Tab-separated table of C-alpha atoms and ligand atoms in Angstrom:
chain	number	residue	atom	x	y	z
A	1	MET	CA	0.000	0.000	0.000
A	2	ASN	CA	1.586	3.251	-1.026
A	3	LEU	CA	1.101	6.643	0.543
A	4	LYS	CA	-1.288	7.835	-2.152
A	5	LEU	CA	-3.549	4.866	-1.569
A	6	ILE	CA	-3.550	5.552	2.156
A	7	VAL	CA	-4.501	9.163	1.489
A	8	ILE	CA	-7.342	8.036	-0.783
A	9	LEU	CA	-8.525	5.557	1.840
A	10	LEU	CA	-8.445	8.220	4.537
A	11	ALA	CA	-10.332	10.607	2.273
A	12	GLY	CA	-12.827	7.818	1.741
A	13	LEU	CA	-13.254	7.240	5.450
A	14	GLY	CA	-13.851	10.939	5.771
A	15	ILE	CA	-16.678	10.815	3.249
A	16	GLY	CA	-18.118	7.664	4.786
A	17	GLY	CA	-17.915	9.117	8.248
A	18	ALA	CA	-19.464	12.393	7.169
A	19	SER	CA	-22.397	10.708	5.482
A	20	ALA	CA	-22.987	8.337	8.397
A	21	ILE	CA	-23.054	11.268	10.769
A	22	ALA	CA	-25.327	13.276	8.513
A	23	LEU	CA	-27.748	10.377	8.313
A	24	LEU	CA	-27.707	9.659	12.021
A	25	PRO	CA	-28.209	12.803	14.079
A	26	SER	CA	-28.041	10.738	17.272
A	27	ALA	CA	-24.591	9.481	16.316
A	28	GLN	CA	-23.495	13.031	15.687
A	29	GLN	CA	-24.819	13.984	19.091
A	30	ALA	CA	-22.852	11.160	20.689
A	31	LEU	CA	-19.636	12.058	18.895
A	32	PHE	CA	-19.958	15.819	19.152
A	33	PRO	CA	-22.260	16.469	22.128
A	34	ASN	CA	-21.676	20.211	21.945
A	35	THR	CA	-22.756	20.588	18.336
A	36	LYS	CA	-26.296	21.184	17.244
A	37	THR	CA	-27.991	18.139	15.764
A	38	ARG	CA	-28.453	18.450	12.044
A	39	THR	CA	-32.139	18.204	11.346
A	40	THR	CA	-32.257	17.808	7.569
A	41	GLY	CA	-30.816	14.287	7.756
A	42	LYS	CA	-29.310	14.734	4.297
A	43	ALA	CA	-25.716	14.113	3.399
A	44	LEU	CA	-24.143	16.854	1.351
A	45	ILE	CA	-23.396	14.638	-1.621
A	46	GLY	CA	-24.767	15.324	-5.070
A	47	GLY	CA	-25.972	18.427	-6.833
A	48	ALA	CA	-26.318	20.205	-10.125
A	49	PHE	CA	-24.014	19.451	-13.037
A	50	THR	CA	-23.842	20.087	-16.773
A	51	LEU	CA	-21.771	17.601	-18.759
A	52	VAL	CA	-21.589	15.862	-22.130
A	53	ASN	CA	-22.631	12.220	-22.473
A	54	HIS	CA	-20.748	9.632	-24.518
A	55	LYS	CA	-22.996	10.409	-27.482
A	56	GLY	CA	-21.843	14.034	-27.424
A	57	GLN	CA	-25.138	15.412	-26.047
A	58	THR	CA	-25.221	18.015	-23.281
A	59	VAL	CA	-26.909	16.625	-20.172
A	60	THR	CA	-27.590	17.840	-16.641
A	61	ASP	CA	-28.506	16.232	-13.326
A	62	LYS	CA	-32.137	16.757	-14.376
A	63	SER	CA	-31.666	14.502	-17.407
A	64	TYR	CA	-31.823	11.445	-15.154
A	65	SER	CA	-34.650	12.425	-12.816
A	66	LYS	CA	-36.850	9.408	-13.580
A	67	ARG	CA	-34.488	6.802	-12.174
A	68	TYR	CA	-32.278	6.021	-9.250
A	69	LYS	CA	-28.709	6.809	-10.143
A	70	LEU	CA	-25.673	4.686	-9.463
A	71	VAL	CA	-22.817	7.158	-9.687
A	72	TYR	CA	-19.147	6.326	-10.135
A	73	PHE	CA	-16.236	8.676	-10.810
A	74	GLY	CA	-13.088	7.451	-12.542
A	75	PHE	CA	-11.267	7.520	-15.856
A	76	THR	CA	-10.893	5.209	-18.811
A	77	TYR	CA	-7.106	4.883	-18.508
A	78	CYS	CA	-7.463	3.629	-14.919
A	79	PRO	CA	-5.565	0.333	-14.902
A	80	ASP	CA	-7.576	-1.690	-12.418
A	81	VAL	CA	-9.820	-0.005	-9.857
A	82	CYS	CA	-12.279	1.578	-12.290
A	83	PRO	CA	-12.690	-1.423	-14.598
A	84	ALA	CA	-13.160	-3.707	-11.586
A	85	GLY	CA	-15.775	-1.381	-10.073
A	86	LEU	CA	-17.667	-0.983	-13.339
A	87	GLN	CA	-17.537	-4.741	-13.885
A	88	THR	CA	-19.081	-5.267	-10.431
A	89	MET	CA	-21.794	-2.775	-11.336
A	90	THR	CA	-22.466	-4.587	-14.618
A	91	VAL	CA	-22.732	-7.992	-12.947
A	92	ALA	CA	-25.038	-6.566	-10.246
A	93	LEU	CA	-27.358	-4.971	-12.832
A	94	ASP	CA	-27.433	-8.206	-14.857
A	95	LYS	CA	-28.235	-10.176	-11.699
A	96	ILE	CA	-31.361	-8.235	-10.742
A	97	GLY	CA	-33.115	-8.661	-14.090
A	98	LYS	CA	-34.274	-6.145	-16.684
A	99	LYS	CA	-37.268	-4.795	-14.772
A	100	ALA	CA	-35.371	-3.918	-11.585
A	101	ALA	CA	-32.365	-2.738	-13.585
A	102	SER	CA	-34.574	-0.337	-15.551
A	103	LYS	CA	-35.119	1.658	-12.329
A	104	VAL	CA	-31.406	2.397	-12.103
A	105	GLN	CA	-29.347	4.690	-14.318
A	106	PRO	CA	-25.651	3.903	-13.975
A	107	LEU	CA	-23.472	6.970	-14.574
A	108	PHE	CA	-19.704	6.981	-15.088
A	109	PHE	CA	-18.255	10.461	-14.549
A	110	THR	CA	-14.728	10.964	-15.802
A	111	VAL	CA	-12.119	12.792	-13.743
A	112	ASP	CA	-9.837	12.931	-16.802
A	113	PRO	CA	-11.695	15.001	-19.425
A	114	GLU	CA	-8.490	15.796	-21.349
A	115	ARG	CA	-8.196	12.197	-22.513
A	116	ASP	CA	-11.783	11.039	-21.988
A	117	THR	CA	-13.518	12.627	-24.963
A	118	PRO	CA	-17.099	11.520	-25.766
A	119	ALA	CA	-15.700	9.098	-28.381
A	120	VAL	CA	-13.262	7.543	-25.889
A	121	MET	CA	-16.055	7.300	-23.305
A	122	ALA	CA	-18.398	5.671	-25.853
A	123	ASP	CA	-15.836	3.020	-26.616
A	124	TYR	CA	-15.163	2.446	-22.924
A	125	VAL	CA	-18.736	2.216	-21.635
A	126	SER	CA	-19.574	-0.287	-24.390
A	127	SER	CA	-17.435	-2.813	-22.473
A	128	PHE	CA	-19.804	-2.679	-19.512
A	129	HIS	CA	-23.572	-2.596	-18.916
A	130	PRO	CA	-25.560	-1.457	-21.976
A	131	THR	CA	-27.341	1.238	-19.955
A	132	LEU	CA	-24.104	2.741	-18.594
A	133	VAL	CA	-23.739	6.409	-19.558
A	134	GLY	CA	-20.309	8.008	-19.700
A	135	LEU	CA	-20.102	11.696	-18.733
A	136	THR	CA	-17.330	14.106	-19.623
A	137	GLY	CA	-17.024	17.832	-20.330
A	138	THR	CA	-14.625	20.683	-19.828
A	139	MET	CA	-12.251	20.472	-16.875
A	140	GLU	CA	-14.336	23.178	-15.207
A	141	GLN	CA	-17.568	21.171	-15.630
A	142	VAL	CA	-15.904	17.997	-14.404
A	143	LYS	CA	-14.473	19.774	-11.351
A	144	LYS	CA	-17.891	21.159	-10.504
A	145	ALA	CA	-19.498	17.710	-10.674
A	146	ALA	CA	-16.696	16.175	-8.581
A	147	ARG	CA	-17.071	18.928	-5.976
A	148	ALA	CA	-20.815	18.288	-5.783
A	149	TYR	CA	-20.195	14.604	-5.088
A	150	ARG	CA	-17.283	15.266	-2.712
A	151	ILE	CA	-14.948	13.351	-5.025
A	152	TYR	CA	-11.239	13.860	-4.583
A	153	PHE	CA	-9.105	13.636	-7.704
A	154	ALA	CA	-5.618	14.736	-8.642
A	155	LYS	CA	-3.455	14.332	-11.704
A	156	VAL	CA	-0.118	12.719	-10.865
A	157	LYS	CA	2.913	11.912	-12.998
A	158	SER	CA	3.124	8.288	-14.016
A	159	LYS	CA	5.965	6.396	-12.346
A	160	ASP	CA	6.045	3.826	-15.126
A	161	VAL	CA	5.803	5.900	-18.295
A	162	PRO	CA	7.788	9.158	-18.547
A	163	GLY	CA	5.658	12.079	-19.722
A	164	GLU	CA	2.423	10.257	-18.953
A	165	TYR	CA	0.068	10.863	-16.062
A	166	THR	CA	-2.458	9.009	-14.027
A	167	VAL	CA	-5.295	10.327	-11.869
A	168	ASP	CA	-5.747	9.496	-8.215
A	169	HIS	CA	-9.394	9.561	-7.289
A	170	SER	CA	-11.859	8.416	-4.659
A	171	SER	CA	-13.695	5.354	-5.831
A	172	PHE	CA	-17.137	4.984	-4.350
A	173	PHE	CA	-20.474	4.122	-5.789
A	174	TYR	CA	-23.127	6.593	-4.755
A	175	LEU	CA	-26.742	5.572	-4.901
A	176	MET	CA	-28.917	8.620	-5.506
A	177	SER	CA	-32.708	8.906	-5.497
A	178	PRO	CA	-34.566	9.894	-8.689
A	179	GLU	CA	-34.771	13.423	-7.214
A	180	GLY	CA	-31.014	13.436	-6.718
A	181	ALA	CA	-30.826	12.915	-2.959
A	182	PHE	CA	-27.953	10.826	-1.609
A	183	LEU	CA	-29.184	7.445	-0.343
A	184	ARG	CA	-26.019	5.473	0.423
A	185	HIS	CA	-22.567	4.643	-0.810
A	186	PHE	CA	-20.618	1.469	-1.502
A	187	PRO	CA	-16.852	0.984	-1.771
A	188	HIS	CA	-15.639	0.038	-5.268
A	189	SER	CA	-14.716	-3.329	-3.731
A	190	VAL	CA	-18.368	-4.121	-2.910
A	191	SER	CA	-19.359	-7.586	-4.108
A	192	PRO	CA	-21.835	-7.849	-6.988
A	193	GLU	CA	-24.128	-9.797	-4.638
A	194	VAL	CA	-24.287	-7.025	-2.028
A	195	LEU	CA	-24.776	-4.344	-4.673
A	196	ALA	CA	-27.444	-6.399	-6.460
A	197	LYS	CA	-29.341	-6.969	-3.209
A	198	ALA	CA	-29.390	-3.232	-2.472
A	199	LEU	CA	-30.528	-2.340	-5.998
A	200	LYS	CA	-33.172	-5.062	-6.070
A	201	ALA	CA	-34.620	-3.718	-2.809
A	202	LEU	CA	-35.279	-0.252	-4.251
A	203	PRO	CA	-38.995	0.595	-4.146
B	301	NI	NI1	-9.863	4.442	-11.252
């Protein structure tokens, strides 16, 4: 485990901890007895975005308001974490059958818009579930979406290939309601069975 991975894991624990606290006011009270209990009960994950899908069409958070959303941030050059996570998502969606899967819109947001053009995204998402939508845009648009979802990402020089870069990023699945409210998150290492069970249980 290298330092970067530890930093990502710690950032992840931060997000997980924050959402757990936001969802459980009593837990917040126990941990921080002197702070006021949050009454909205909503985690601050999610929000407005404007991006371009893998077909080159401009879309916003409102474009997917009829379905639950399974959100994942990553990039197509990611050597292992992203493909493994998206494969898990694909297996889970296949497992629950067409009817249940039709309630869920899987969204893959890139954190590497310089390389992940709509054409590159189209090619990439075709390797996974047929309903998976790839989202890219300008760096500014991508940063705004990542900020809304509390996603950490940073470009770092590749150790293996001189002149190349990779992108460190947090790797969670976020399950969002049709209205765009945060419901829960899963680590990218979630098993397809656990993810399928959660998706199948959606009302
Ligand atoms: Ni990745």
